[in-house]
Amino acid sequence: MNKNLKIIFNQPANSWDEALPIGNGKLGAMVYGTIRREILQLNEDSIWSGGPMERINPDAKKYLPRIRELILKGEVKEAEKLALYALTATPPSQGHYEPLGYLYLDFNVKDDKVEKYKRELDLERAVAKVSFEIDGVKYEREYFASYPDNVIVARLKCSKEKGISFSAVLRREKEKYVDRCGHIGDDTIFIEVFNGGSQGLSFCGMVKAFSRDGKVYSIGETLFVEDATEAVLLISSATTYRHSDYFEHTIDTLMKAAQKGYDKLYKDHLADYTLLFNRVDFHLESDDKNKHELPTPERLKRLQEGEIDLGLIPLYFQFGRYLLISSSRPGSLPANLQGIWNKDMLPPWDSKYTININTEMNYWPAEICNLSECHLPLFDLIEKMRQRGSKTAKEMYGCRGFCAHHNTDIWGDTEPQDVYLPATHWPMGAAWLCLHIWEHYEYTGDTEFLKSHYETMKEAALFLLDYMVEDKNGYLVTCPSLSPENTYILPNGDRCSLTYGPTMDIQIITALFNKVIKASEILNLDFDFAKKLKEALAKLPPVKIGKYGQIQEWIEDYEEAEPGHRHISHLFGLYPESQITKEKTPELFEAAKKTLARRLSFGSGHTGWSRAWIICFFARLKDGEMAYKNILELLRKSTLPNLLDNHPPFQIDGNFGATAGIAEMLLQSHNGIIEILPALPPEWKNGYIKGLKARGGHTIDIEWENGELKKLAITPGFTKKVVIKYKDKVAQLDFEESKSAFVFDSSLEIIN
Ligand code: FUC
């Protein structure tokens, strides 16, 4: 196992961007490691403003035919004006994610004499640790978020007998936004909030302390621990989203955790976490063996100055896996724009689920990086959206099935979001999300899962069958729609976003319809419906190549208003989908290269997530050199000192997208072929990656030396016949016959 997986600071966090994230899917904390006043910024995943809302614009259906007519006639400005009034939701915005608050620990120490300070996040244990000395006395604080016990645990230790004294208080922003607070008995403090809206959430946060030798008591809203050699704090929270008895539930959670005691809590946490984390091991050999001991911001700084630091790549990759395990576990909500880590009462983009790229990107690493269980919360949310989305489909558009626009919330809101023409009126959110159902199936072979979500995929397809109209050439097109979140220029100079049949829509529909057809074959049902989908597929417009040799983003070869736009939606068919490949579509493959080169030459990739997508594209273009170059750009320009992705500001999708991209550089498994080291950068001379997953459920271990495959081991999954490719060599394997793991080493030639 690669042992150098730590994010290190040699000073307390000066800001949130330097704090260390821990989480268990539902509960999250950012650890500042400040000395006199320790700060833990706390989150619970279901703390949102307000409650579910009915936002369908009652006039949508009435004006839809007119809007369509105007768009198809080319009078787009008129259509946009009308769409803003008639299709925008009422009210236009969903709710937003909010922090639980802060836990402040005020210690009775002098911070002017601190020595040997160290703060680190150990990715192998999922523990954040702070240690320092004052006057020869050693202080140590360890923090972890336990999934089995749903508590955040803090253990404070001191080398001097009875050397720790502190007070603890829970606050929200500026001592505001709390409706009730106080203590329960001597050892527990709480805050309680009733959060507005006709069905608004209520919630609480609590902290319980115990110490074997210290004194624990509370006054008002403050908890005191005095003269302790060691003390433990347990933090938890619950909301009415899951528990109508959230207050008692939290008391109970803390009581049970306290009864377990620290050692057992830690043991259970470690067993639970390592079961997931240890599945993948990634190492890149580097000349400088000691870089991992440097503080992480120093490593980033040196990288910015041009130094090579290959060890940072596995650290960043494993941090992505760590973040997914910490923000998306069975029973939790999916990872939102900030995972679960958000300090703001009104966060950037509401810290919602933006589903025109960001939420999907969060889940790109889930399957390939062997964290399939972490994908599950997304499917729970899709099911919630299905109920809401069928109402939206019917009442806004008069369609069957279900749809969603470019954002959703924890109640599965599916109506248009914002009053923003380049993004709001895009009805493809549900369709894209449903592709994840298929992806989960492709990696797990879980037919029960496929069966239980088949209707959901089918309804997303049904909506599109109803929603599409014929254009002047007889093609079936979405209308209105747009290419997220770009703007084009009409020949008359008008700058517009609304359109019909944009390329990304065609690609999403192609993917979804084909997958529903395959699912119906596997499950042996719904052949009539599959036939309708096949007929519709034959009437979709082709993906075209435009005047710059690029893949056309829109149905006409319009000029882009922003040629360096961060969204590269028209390459959806290259990644995450695999409609564009060198073998199947060589011309589109070349055009994809040109598209990317053109976007980059105009400055695309300036947001973290956009850069991450570019890494994935280059991996699929089998260009390891460019993929690595873009990883370096991401680390140099779009990464915060704590390694979280910087949009700016912090947004977690870049972490996840780049993690998926790195995996995709080393292993690809679309179109029935498992390809080994498809985009290995020349600089990554020697290394190994073990435990990645390929479609078909196969577990793959790869080792390379001097840029050449040295060893390959495959533990078979559920598909028995496998095609393996390495460079220009191809082998067919039949696990039915051999049953054991297939191992290739350099002495063995793969049979062509
Ligand atoms: C999309 C992107 C923005 C941002 C937001 C949350 O709208 O275009 O860059 O990531 O989502």
XYZ file of N, CA, C and O in Angstrom, residues 309-411:
412
model
N 6.448 16.909 -9.111
C 6.077 16.236 -7.866
C 5.071 15.138 -8.198
O 3.861 15.295 -8.026
N 5.590 14.023 -8.673
C 4.683 12.955 -9.118
C 3.848 12.395 -7.968
O 2.737 11.912 -8.182
N 4.380 12.468 -6.762
C 3.643 11.939 -5.608
C 2.331 12.661 -5.359
O 1.416 12.126 -4.720
N 2.247 13.898 -5.849
C 0.999 14.656 -5.653
C -0.167 14.044 -6.427
O -1.325 14.233 -6.060
N 0.136 13.340 -7.504
C -0.946 12.811 -8.355
C -1.735 11.722 -7.607
O -2.962 11.827 -7.495
N -1.052 10.679 -7.074
C -1.809 9.704 -6.280
C -2.487 10.336 -5.064
O -3.580 9.919 -4.675
N -1.847 11.340 -4.457
C -2.465 11.986 -3.291
C -3.777 12.654 -3.699
O -4.809 12.496 -3.048
N -3.726 13.386 -4.819
C -4.929 14.072 -5.296
C -6.011 13.063 -5.689
O -7.189 13.224 -5.373
N -5.581 12.004 -6.349
C -6.513 10.952 -6.777
C -7.170 10.289 -5.565
O -8.397 10.151 -5.498
N -6.351 9.909 -4.592
C -6.918 9.236 -3.413
C -7.737 10.213 -2.574
O -8.696 9.805 -1.914
N -7.391 11.488 -2.612
C -8.206 12.485 -1.918
C -9.603 12.528 -2.544
O -10.606 12.643 -1.848
N -9.672 12.397 -3.866
C -10.975 12.353 -4.537
C -11.796 11.173 -4.048
O -12.987 11.298 -3.757
N -11.144 10.019 -3.926
C -11.872 8.841 -3.420
C -12.276 9.066 -1.966
O -13.384 8.754 -1.551
N -11.364 9.639 -1.185
C -11.658 9.964 0.220
C -12.893 10.880 0.320
O -13.785 10.670 1.146
N -12.919 11.884 -0.550
C -14.028 12.852 -0.492
C -15.357 12.187 -0.844
O -16.396 12.518 -0.268
N -15.330 11.255 -1.791
C -16.585 10.590 -2.156
C -17.064 9.700 -1.006
O -18.245 9.710 -0.647
N -16.131 8.963 -0.390
C -16.505 8.121 0.759
C -17.045 9.007 1.885
O -17.957 8.628 2.607
N -16.494 10.212 2.015
C -16.861 11.081 3.133
C -18.116 11.910 2.882
O -18.661 12.505 3.808
N -18.565 11.965 1.621
C -19.724 12.827 1.353
C -20.893 12.085 0.716
O -21.935 12.703 0.453
N -20.758 10.794 0.459
C -21.843 10.084 -0.225
C -21.830 8.613 0.176
O -21.070 7.831 -0.370
N -22.625 8.298 1.160
C -22.683 6.919 1.633
C -24.133 6.459 1.625
O -25.050 7.287 1.736
N -24.373 5.147 1.510
C -25.761 4.684 1.516
C -26.554 5.308 2.675
O -26.097 5.318 3.813
N -27.698 5.873 2.335
C -28.535 6.528 3.352
C -28.325 8.021 3.438
O -29.153 8.757 3.986
N -27.205 8.507 2.890
C -26.990 9.965 2.919
C -27.574 10.567 1.651
O -27.989 9.847 0.740
N -27.560 11.878 1.584
C -27.909 12.542 0.327
C -26.688 12.471 -0.600
O -25.575 12.244 -0.139
N -26.894 12.667 -1.901
C -25.711 12.676 -2.780
C -24.810 13.870 -2.460
O -25.246 14.837 -1.824
N -23.573 13.782 -2.922
C -22.638 14.895 -2.771
C -23.163 16.087 -3.579
O -23.465 15.946 -4.759
N -23.287 17.234 -2.938
C -23.767 18.426 -3.653
C -22.574 19.213 -4.218
O -21.457 18.698 -4.241
N -22.821 20.449 -4.635
C -21.730 21.218 -5.260
C -20.511 21.354 -4.348
O -19.400 21.570 -4.812
N -20.748 21.264 -3.040
C -19.617 21.359 -2.113
C -19.450 20.065 -1.315
O -18.879 20.106 -0.218
N -19.929 18.991 -1.891
C -19.850 17.714 -1.176
C -20.855 17.747 -0.039
O -22.067 17.686 -0.256
N -20.321 17.927 1.192
C -21.185 18.325 2.314
C -20.597 19.523 3.038
O -21.153 19.993 4.008
N -19.464 20.042 2.552
C -18.710 21.015 3.333
C -19.016 22.444 2.870
O -18.482 22.902 1.854
N -19.851 23.103 3.611
C -20.243 24.460 3.233
C -20.368 25.331 4.473
O -21.059 24.983 5.417
N -19.732 26.511 4.441
C -19.778 27.385 5.605
C -20.808 28.512 5.486
O -21.081 29.206 6.450
N -21.351 28.713 4.293
C -22.137 29.929 4.067
C -23.638 29.714 4.198
O -24.175 28.729 3.704
N -24.305 30.682 4.816
C -25.762 30.601 4.929
C -26.412 30.690 3.549
O -27.462 30.116 3.315
N -25.805 31.458 2.652
C -26.270 31.471 1.264
C -25.066 31.130 0.379
O -24.340 31.998 -0.082
N -24.834 29.836 0.179
C -23.589 29.412 -0.493
C -23.589 29.692 -1.993
O -24.647 29.927 -2.598
N -22.387 29.627 -2.612
C -22.299 29.824 -4.064
C -23.204 28.827 -4.791
O -23.161 27.630 -4.487
N -23.967 29.297 -5.713
C -24.946 28.486 -6.463
C -25.796 27.630 -5.521
O -26.201 26.512 -5.860
N -25.995 28.150 -4.310
C -26.872 27.493 -3.317
C -26.338 26.148 -2.825
O -27.022 25.448 -2.083
N -25.163 25.750 -3.275
C -24.620 24.423 -2.921
C -25.662 23.336 -3.196
O -25.876 22.426 -2.406
N -26.272 23.470 -4.386
C -27.358 22.539 -4.753
C -26.806 21.366 -5.551
O -25.643 21.035 -5.479
N -27.713 20.812 -6.332
C -27.351 19.761 -7.281
C -27.537 20.344 -8.671
O -28.670 20.438 -9.158
N -26.455 20.806 -9.276
C -26.538 21.336 -10.633
C -26.321 20.144 -11.567
O -25.260 19.505 -11.531
N -27.367 19.863 -12.356
C -27.355 18.585 -13.085
C -27.142 18.756 -14.592
O -27.487 17.883 -15.370
N -26.558 19.914 -14.974
C -26.157 20.008 -16.384
C -24.675 19.702 -16.549
O -24.116 19.899 -17.608
N -24.020 19.232 -15.501
C -22.666 18.659 -15.512
C -22.224 18.303 -14.097
O -21.710 17.216 -13.839
N -22.395 19.221 -13.122
C -21.667 19.140 -11.861
C -21.996 17.900 -11.023
O -21.091 17.219 -10.536
N -23.285 17.604 -10.849
C -23.636 16.444 -10.014
C -23.190 15.155 -10.688
O -22.670 14.242 -10.044
N -23.387 15.086 -11.985
C -22.956 13.883 -12.707
C -21.447 13.707 -12.557
O -20.967 12.600 -12.304
N -20.714 14.819 -12.701
C -19.258 14.734 -12.571
C -18.865 14.196 -11.193
O -17.917 13.418 -11.072
N -19.615 14.616 -10.159
C -19.318 14.099 -8.814
C -19.282 12.577 -8.797
O -18.551 11.969 -8.032
N -20.086 11.956 -9.645
C -20.197 10.492 -9.610
C -19.405 9.780 -10.706
O -19.477 8.567 -10.807
N -18.657 10.523 -11.500
C -17.815 9.865 -12.511
C -16.812 8.878 -11.896
O -16.559 7.824 -12.471
N -16.206 9.207 -10.743
C -15.234 8.231 -10.219
C -15.879 7.048 -9.497
O -15.188 6.071 -9.211
N -17.175 7.128 -9.209
C -17.765 6.141 -8.288
C -17.494 4.702 -8.713
O -17.007 3.900 -7.912
N -17.776 4.365 -9.951
C -17.676 2.960 -10.354
C -16.233 2.568 -10.677
O -15.728 1.592 -10.142
N -15.585 3.312 -11.535
C -14.222 2.925 -11.957
C -13.256 2.898 -10.765
O -12.350 2.076 -10.712
N -13.492 3.770 -9.788
C -12.600 3.822 -8.627
C -13.062 2.912 -7.497
O -12.685 3.097 -6.343
N -13.910 1.942 -7.833
C -14.274 0.872 -6.907
C -15.002 1.375 -5.654
O -14.751 0.909 -4.544
N -15.889 2.340 -5.864
C -16.700 2.849 -4.757
C -18.172 2.825 -5.148
O -18.904 3.805 -4.971
N -18.580 1.694 -5.685
C -19.923 1.571 -6.224
C -21.015 1.924 -5.209
O -22.018 2.559 -5.553
N -20.814 1.555 -3.962
C -21.833 1.846 -2.932
C -22.050 3.347 -2.775
O -23.142 3.792 -2.418
N -20.972 4.111 -2.988
C -21.077 5.565 -2.811
C -21.953 6.193 -3.886
O -22.348 7.352 -3.775
N -22.233 5.446 -4.939
C -23.100 5.921 -6.021
C -24.580 5.906 -5.607
O -25.402 6.644 -6.160
N -24.904 5.056 -4.633
C -26.321 4.792 -4.322
C -27.160 6.021 -3.941
O -28.324 6.118 -4.356
N -26.627 6.962 -3.156
C -27.476 8.114 -2.805
C -28.029 8.856 -4.027
O -29.120 9.417 -3.976
N -27.273 8.812 -5.119
C -27.752 9.500 -6.323
C -29.048 8.861 -6.826
O -29.968 9.557 -7.262
N -29.129 7.543 -6.739
C -30.321 6.863 -7.258
C -31.541 7.149 -6.382
O -32.664 7.220 -6.873
N -31.313 7.302 -5.081
C -32.435 7.666 -4.194
C -32.991 9.030 -4.602
O -34.195 9.243 -4.633
N -32.076 9.936 -4.904
C -32.536 11.276 -5.291
C -33.268 11.237 -6.635
O -34.287 11.903 -6.820
N -32.755 10.443 -7.566
C -33.414 10.343 -8.882
C -34.850 9.839 -8.683
O -35.785 10.317 -9.338
N -35.039 8.898 -7.769
C -36.406 8.391 -7.525
C -37.317 9.494 -7.002
O -38.483 9.591 -7.372
N -36.771 10.340 -6.129
C -37.574 11.480 -5.633
C -37.926 12.408 -6.789
O -39.033 12.932 -6.878
N -36.972 12.606 -7.673
C -37.192 13.505 -8.804
C -38.243 12.948 -9.756
O -38.952 13.701 -10.416
N -38.308 11.637 -9.827
C -39.249 11.023 -10.774
C -40.685 11.423 -10.445
O -41.467 11.737 -11.341
N -41.003 11.408 -9.159
C -42.373 11.785 -8.773
C -42.664 13.244 -9.138
O -43.667 13.565 -9.752
N -41.726 14.107 -8.754
C -41.926 15.531 -9.028
C -41.861 15.794 -10.529
O -42.609 16.609 -11.085
N -40.959 15.097 -11.189
C -40.692 15.354 -12.606
C -41.808 14.919 -13.531
O -41.945 15.442 -14.646
N -42.646 13.978 -13.086
C -43.748 13.598 -13.978
C -44.828 14.686 -13.940
O -45.501 14.937 -14.933
N -44.937 15.357 -12.786
C -45.868 16.489 -12.695
C -45.351 17.654 -13.570
O -46.124 18.279 -14.317
N -44.054 17.892 -13.475
C -43.464 18.969 -14.295
C -43.691 18.668 -15.785
O -44.095 19.544 -16.558
N -43.427 17.417 -16.183
C -43.570 17.030 -17.595
C -45.003 17.256 -18.062
O -45.246 17.812 -19.142
N -45.930 16.857 -17.231
C -47.339 16.937 -17.619
C -47.836 18.388 -17.629
O -48.428 18.858 -18.610
N -47.560 19.095 -16.529
C -48.154 20.428 -16.403
C -47.438 21.503 -17.214
O -48.062 22.436 -17.690
N -46.135 21.365 -17.377
C -45.436 22.386 -18.177
C -45.529 22.089 -19.665
O -45.681 22.985 -20.477
N -45.378 20.801 -20.013
C -45.190 20.470 -21.424
C -46.256 19.546 -22.001
O -46.189 19.194 -23.188
N -47.174 19.079 -21.148
C -48.185 18.136 -21.629
C -47.589 16.812 -22.075
O -48.098 16.168 -22.996
N -46.516 16.393 -21.429
C -45.828 15.151 -21.824
C -45.987 14.077 -20.757
O -46.129 14.369 -19.577
N -45.871 12.828 -21.215
C -45.792 11.716 -20.268
C -44.349 11.611 -19.768
O -43.474 12.329 -20.208
N -44.102 10.641 -18.888
C -42.742 10.430 -18.402
C -42.321 11.475 -17.388
O -43.172 12.174 -16.828
N -41.020 11.603 -17.185
C -40.566 12.621 -16.221
C -39.361 13.372 -16.762
O -38.574 12.849 -17.555
N -39.263 14.625 -16.339
C -38.135 15.445 -16.782
C -37.613 16.262 -15.614
O -38.236 16.329 -14.551
N -36.459 16.843 -15.802
C -35.919 17.801 -14.836
C -35.115 18.823 -15.615
O -34.694 18.548 -16.746
N -34.917 19.978 -14.999
C -34.135 21.025 -15.664
C -32.708 21.017 -15.112
O -32.223 19.959 -14.768
N -32.067 22.178 -14.976
C -30.617 22.057 -14.737
C -30.189 22.058 -13.267
O -29.000 22.055 -12.969
N -31.167 22.012 -12.358
C -30.835 21.899 -10.936
C -31.886 21.079 -10.228
O -33.048 21.050 -10.653
N -31.480 20.464 -9.123
C -32.483 19.874 -8.242
C -32.061 20.119 -6.796
O -30.971 20.630 -6.526
N -32.995 19.806 -5.881
C -32.681 19.985 -4.467
C -32.961 18.683 -3.717
O -33.239 17.663 -4.341
N -32.921 18.704 -2.395
C -33.064 17.442 -1.647
C -34.482 16.880 -1.693
O -34.707 15.748 -1.299
N -35.433 17.698 -2.182
C -36.800 17.200 -2.333
C -37.065 16.765 -3.776
O -38.191 16.483 -4.149
